[in-house]
Amino acid sequence: MKSTCFFILAIVDLIFILISVIFGDPDKIFLGLASIIKESDILITDYIAIGGIEGAFFNAGLVGLFVLALYRINKLEINGSLIAAHFTTLGFALFGKNVVNIWPMIIGVYLYSLYQREPFKNYILIAVFGTTLSPAVVQFAFLNLFGRFSIVLGILIAVFLGFLFPPLAKFCLKLHQGYCLYNTGLAGGLMATIMMSKFRAFGIDFERRLVLSVGNNLLFTVIFSIIFICFIAYGLRERNLLKKYKELCKTTGRLYSDYHNEFGCRVTFFNMGLLGLIFIYYVILIKGELTGPIIGAILTIVGFGALGKHVLNTIPVLLGTIISSILNIWDVNSQSIILASLFGTNLAPISGEFGWIFGIIAGFLHVSVVMNMSYLHGGLNLYNNGFAGGVVATVLVPIISSIFRKKVEYKY
């Protein structure tokens, strides 16, 4: 069954490559990919706008296959964490991660594993998620501080960040106690904030960026609806699916709730497909635009459908973000608010553990916090919502557990 899951992940990656050929111009695939590699990757850079459908989806498919190659080379058996890492990286390969900039961070984590004299497979998850800081490679090269050696500087800085990333990521889990699913977003945000603070002290800053594609709603709705329906159809082959799915929806989702290991591949993909359909049609319902970042956010939700997210613990957080956007100054269908609503579901464990009301409160707070976080790290941390979610969970969980006398088993 685990080999079947690996095969499904590989098929999804190949579908992305196929999309680039069928719905883009095959002759422009490598031109689009080259444009993506040479461009700044800081938030928010939509690769569909930079390299077209052909370049963006080809890049995403290759990145996904590279991640699977890392799994295979290190002889890892597929579980919920690896599924979540794969889909998150696949999604962010539409806006920020590419076939070149992911490797320095991964190499840095590999060097850390050598330093610790431990197998690299113990750090694969951190290495893949750690590519949240991939924009540092090109962005530091753009500073052109050392002429032709600037790109080398960018690579070395990214490798160094990768080396420092594992201990910080592990410690951040203690801060929010597993109630923020995008743990590496908090770690990446803290690290990038410190870096940007020092750069700004020397008068170096990065311009804020907002590059988005438009006009692909019908195409993307059809393509991804088919993919998610296929996931659901695969899950429907499971015996006692309804009973098992009810049990899955009773879980809190707190890290690490591995649905693949606990409920099996079919139930997991049923949950993933259901989440994918719900959130893609949510975007369409509010008349949002299915851009690269939005598709990336939906794929991240789908991936974490194997590691903590389900319908009952995500919807309350989504409601909280909607209420916040209605009461605040932002439009509910603006790109920033849609991204906050989708990625804000990283706080789903709060809803699962403490109830719907607190899930709504978490989502309500998340929107305001995330809108102020990107300045801190200068757009270098792709998991901006993970950073904000980690902060919200770190503050909110101890308050809830103390005031409302809800016992939390702390993990150290």
Coordinates of N, CA, C and O in Angstrom, one line a residue, residues 276-344:
G276 N -9.4 19.3 -0.9 CA -9.0 20.0 -2.1 C -10.3 20.6 -2.8 O -10.3 21.8 -3.2
L277 N -11.3 19.8 -2.9 CA -12.5 20.3 -3.6 C -13.2 21.4 -2.8 O -13.6 22.4 -3.4
I278 N -13.3 21.3 -1.5 CA -13.9 22.3 -0.6 C -13.2 23.6 -0.8 O -13.9 24.7 -1.0
F279 N -11.9 23.6 -0.8 CA -11.2 24.9 -0.8 C -11.0 25.5 -2.2 O -11.0 26.7 -2.3
I280 N -11.0 24.7 -3.2 CA -10.9 25.3 -4.5 C -12.2 25.9 -4.9 O -12.3 27.0 -5.5
Y281 N -13.3 25.3 -4.5 CA -14.6 25.9 -4.8 C -15.0 27.0 -3.8 O -15.8 27.9 -4.1
Y282 N -14.3 27.1 -2.7 CA -14.5 28.3 -1.8 C -13.9 29.5 -2.5 O -14.5 30.5 -2.5
V283 N -12.7 29.3 -3.1 CA -12.1 30.4 -3.8 C -13.0 30.9 -5.0 O -13.2 32.1 -5.2
I284 N -13.6 29.9 -5.7 CA -14.4 30.3 -6.8 C -15.7 31.0 -6.3 O -16.2 31.9 -6.9
L285 N -16.2 30.5 -5.2 CA -17.5 31.0 -4.6 C -17.3 32.5 -4.3 O -18.3 33.3 -4.5
I286 N -16.2 32.9 -3.7 CA -16.0 34.3 -3.3 C -15.4 35.1 -4.4 O -15.0 36.2 -4.2
K287 N -15.4 34.5 -5.7 CA -14.9 35.2 -6.9 C -13.5 35.6 -6.7 O -13.1 36.7 -7.1
G288 N -12.7 34.7 -6.2 CA -11.2 34.9 -6.1 C -10.5 34.4 -7.4 O -11.2 33.8 -8.3
E289 N -9.3 34.7 -7.5 CA -8.5 34.3 -8.7 C -7.6 33.2 -8.3 O -6.9 33.2 -7.3
L290 N -7.6 32.1 -9.2 CA -6.8 30.9 -8.9 C -5.4 31.2 -9.5 O -5.1 30.8 -10.7
T291 N -4.6 31.9 -8.8 CA -3.2 32.2 -9.2 C -2.3 31.0 -8.7 O -2.7 30.1 -8.0
G292 N -1.0 31.2 -9.1 CA 0.0 30.2 -8.6 C 0.0 30.0 -7.1 O 0.0 28.9 -6.6
P293 N 0.1 31.2 -6.3 CA 0.1 31.1 -4.9 C -1.2 30.4 -4.3 O -1.1 29.7 -3.3
I294 N -2.3 30.7 -4.9 CA -3.6 30.2 -4.4 C -3.6 28.6 -4.6 O -4.0 27.9 -3.7
I295 N -3.2 28.2 -5.8 CA -3.1 26.8 -6.1 C -2.1 26.1 -5.1 O -2.3 25.0 -4.6
G296 N -1.0 26.8 -4.9 CA 0.0 26.3 -3.9 C -0.6 26.2 -2.6 O -0.3 25.2 -1.9
A297 N -1.4 27.1 -2.1 CA -2.0 27.0 -0.8 C -3.0 25.9 -0.7 O -3.0 25.1 0.3
I298 N -3.8 25.7 -1.8 CA -4.7 24.5 -1.8 C -4.0 23.2 -1.8 O -4.4 22.3 -1.1
L299 N -2.9 23.1 -2.5 CA -2.1 21.9 -2.5 C -1.5 21.6 -1.2 O -1.3 20.5 -0.7
T300 N -1.1 22.7 -0.5 CA -0.6 22.5 0.9 C -1.6 22.0 1.8 O -1.4 21.1 2.7
I301 N -2.8 22.5 1.7 CA -4.0 22.0 2.5 C -4.2 20.5 2.2 O -4.3 19.7 3.1
V302 N -4.2 20.2 0.9 CA -4.3 18.8 0.5 C -3.3 17.9 1.1 O -3.5 16.8 1.6
G303 N -2.0 18.4 1.1 CA -0.9 17.6 1.6 C -1.1 17.4 3.1 O -0.8 16.3 3.6
F304 N -1.5 18.4 3.8 CA -1.7 18.3 5.3 C -3.0 17.5 5.6 O -3.3 17.3 6.8
G305 N -3.7 17.2 4.6 CA -4.8 16.2 4.8 C -4.3 14.9 5.2 O -5.1 14.0 5.6
A306 N -3.0 14.7 5.1 CA -2.4 13.4 5.6 C -1.7 13.7 6.9 O -1.2 12.7 7.5
L307 N -1.7 14.9 7.4 CA -1.0 15.2 8.6 C -1.6 16.3 9.5 O -1.1 17.3 9.8
G308 N -2.9 16.1 9.8 CA -3.5 17.0 10.8 C -4.7 17.7 10.4 O -5.5 18.2 11.3
K309 N -5.0 17.9 9.1 CA -6.2 18.6 8.7 C -7.3 17.7 8.2 O -7.1 16.7 7.5
H310 N -8.5 18.1 8.6 CA -9.7 17.4 8.1 C -10.8 18.5 8.1 O -10.6 19.6 8.5
V311 N -12.0 18.1 7.6 CA -13.0 19.0 7.4 C -13.5 19.7 8.7 O -13.6 21.0 8.7
L312 N -13.6 19.0 9.7 CA -14.1 19.5 11.0 C -13.2 20.5 11.7 O -13.7 21.4 12.4
N313 N -11.9 20.3 11.6 CA -11.0 21.2 12.3 C -10.5 22.4 11.4 O -9.9 23.3 11.9
T314 N -10.7 22.3 10.1 CA -10.3 23.4 9.3 C -11.4 24.5 9.0 O -11.1 25.7 9.0
I315 N -12.6 24.1 8.9 CA -13.7 25.0 8.6 C -13.8 26.1 9.7 O -14.0 27.3 9.3
P316 N -13.7 25.8 11.0 CA -13.8 26.9 12.0 C -12.8 27.9 11.8 O -13.1 29.1 11.9
V317 N -11.6 27.5 11.5 CA -10.5 28.5 11.3 C -10.8 29.3 10.0 O -10.6 30.6 10.0
L318 N -11.3 28.7 9.0 CA -11.7 29.4 7.8 C -12.8 30.5 8.1 O -12.7 31.6 7.6
L319 N -13.7 30.1 8.9 CA -14.8 31.0 9.3 C -14.2 32.2 10.0 O -14.7 33.3 9.8
G320 N -13.3 32.0 10.9 CA -12.6 33.0 11.6 C -11.9 34.0 10.7 O -12.0 35.3 10.9
T321 N -11.3 33.5 9.7 CA -10.6 34.4 8.8 C -11.6 35.2 7.9 O -11.4 36.4 7.6
I322 N -12.7 34.6 7.6 CA -13.8 35.3 6.8 C -14.4 36.4 7.7 O -14.5 37.6 7.2
I323 N -14.7 36.1 8.9 CA -15.2 37.1 9.8 C -14.3 38.3 10.0 O -14.7 39.5 9.9
S324 N -13.0 38.0 10.1 CA -12.0 39.0 10.3 C -11.9 39.9 9.1 O -11.8 41.1 9.2
S325 N -11.9 39.3 7.9 CA -11.8 40.1 6.6 C -13.0 41.0 6.4 O -12.9 42.0 5.9
I326 N -14.2 40.5 6.9 CA -15.4 41.3 6.7 C -15.4 42.5 7.6 O -15.8 43.6 7.2
L327 N -14.8 42.3 8.8 CA -14.8 43.4 9.8 C -13.6 44.4 9.6 O -13.6 45.5 10.0
N328 N -12.5 43.9 8.9 CA -11.3 44.7 8.7 C -11.4 45.4 7.4 O -12.4 45.4 6.7
I329 N -10.2 46.0 7.0 CA -10.2 46.8 5.9 C -9.9 46.1 4.6 O -9.9 46.7 3.5
W330 N -9.7 44.8 4.6 CA -9.3 44.0 3.4 C -10.5 43.3 2.8 O -11.4 42.9 3.5
D331 N -10.5 43.2 1.5 CA -11.6 42.5 0.8 C -11.4 41.0 1.0 O -10.3 40.5 0.9
V332 N -12.6 40.3 1.1 CA -12.5 38.9 1.4 C -12.0 38.1 0.2 O -11.4 37.0 0.4
N333 N -12.1 38.7 -1.0 CA -11.5 38.0 -2.2 C -10.2 38.5 -2.7 O -9.8 38.2 -3.9
S334 N -9.6 39.3 -1.9 CA -8.2 39.8 -2.3 C -7.2 38.7 -2.1 O -7.4 37.7 -1.3
Q335 N -6.1 38.7 -2.9 CA -5.2 37.6 -2.9 C -4.6 37.4 -1.5 O -4.5 36.3 -1.0
S336 N -4.3 38.5 -0.8 CA -3.7 38.4 0.6 C -4.6 37.7 1.5 O -4.2 36.9 2.3
I337 N -5.9 38.1 1.5 CA -6.9 37.5 2.4 C -7.2 36.1 2.1 O -7.3 35.2 3.0
I338 N -7.3 35.8 0.8 CA -7.5 34.3 0.4 C -6.4 33.5 0.9 O -6.6 32.4 1.4
L339 N -5.1 34.0 0.7 CA -4.0 33.2 1.1 C -4.0 33.0 2.6 O -3.7 31.9 3.2
A340 N -4.4 34.1 3.4 CA -4.5 34.0 4.8 C -5.5 33.0 5.2 O -5.4 32.3 6.2
S341 N -6.6 33.0 4.5 CA -7.7 32.1 4.8 C -7.3 30.6 4.6 O -7.7 29.7 5.4
L342 N -6.7 30.4 3.5 CA -6.3 29.0 3.1 C -5.1 28.5 4.0 O -5.2 27.5 4.7
F343 N -4.0 29.3 4.1 CA -2.9 28.9 4.9 C -3.2 29.0 6.4 O -2.5 28.3 7.2
G344 N -4.2 29.8 6.7 CA -4.5 29.9 8.2 C -5.0 28.6 8.8 O -5.0 28.5 10.0

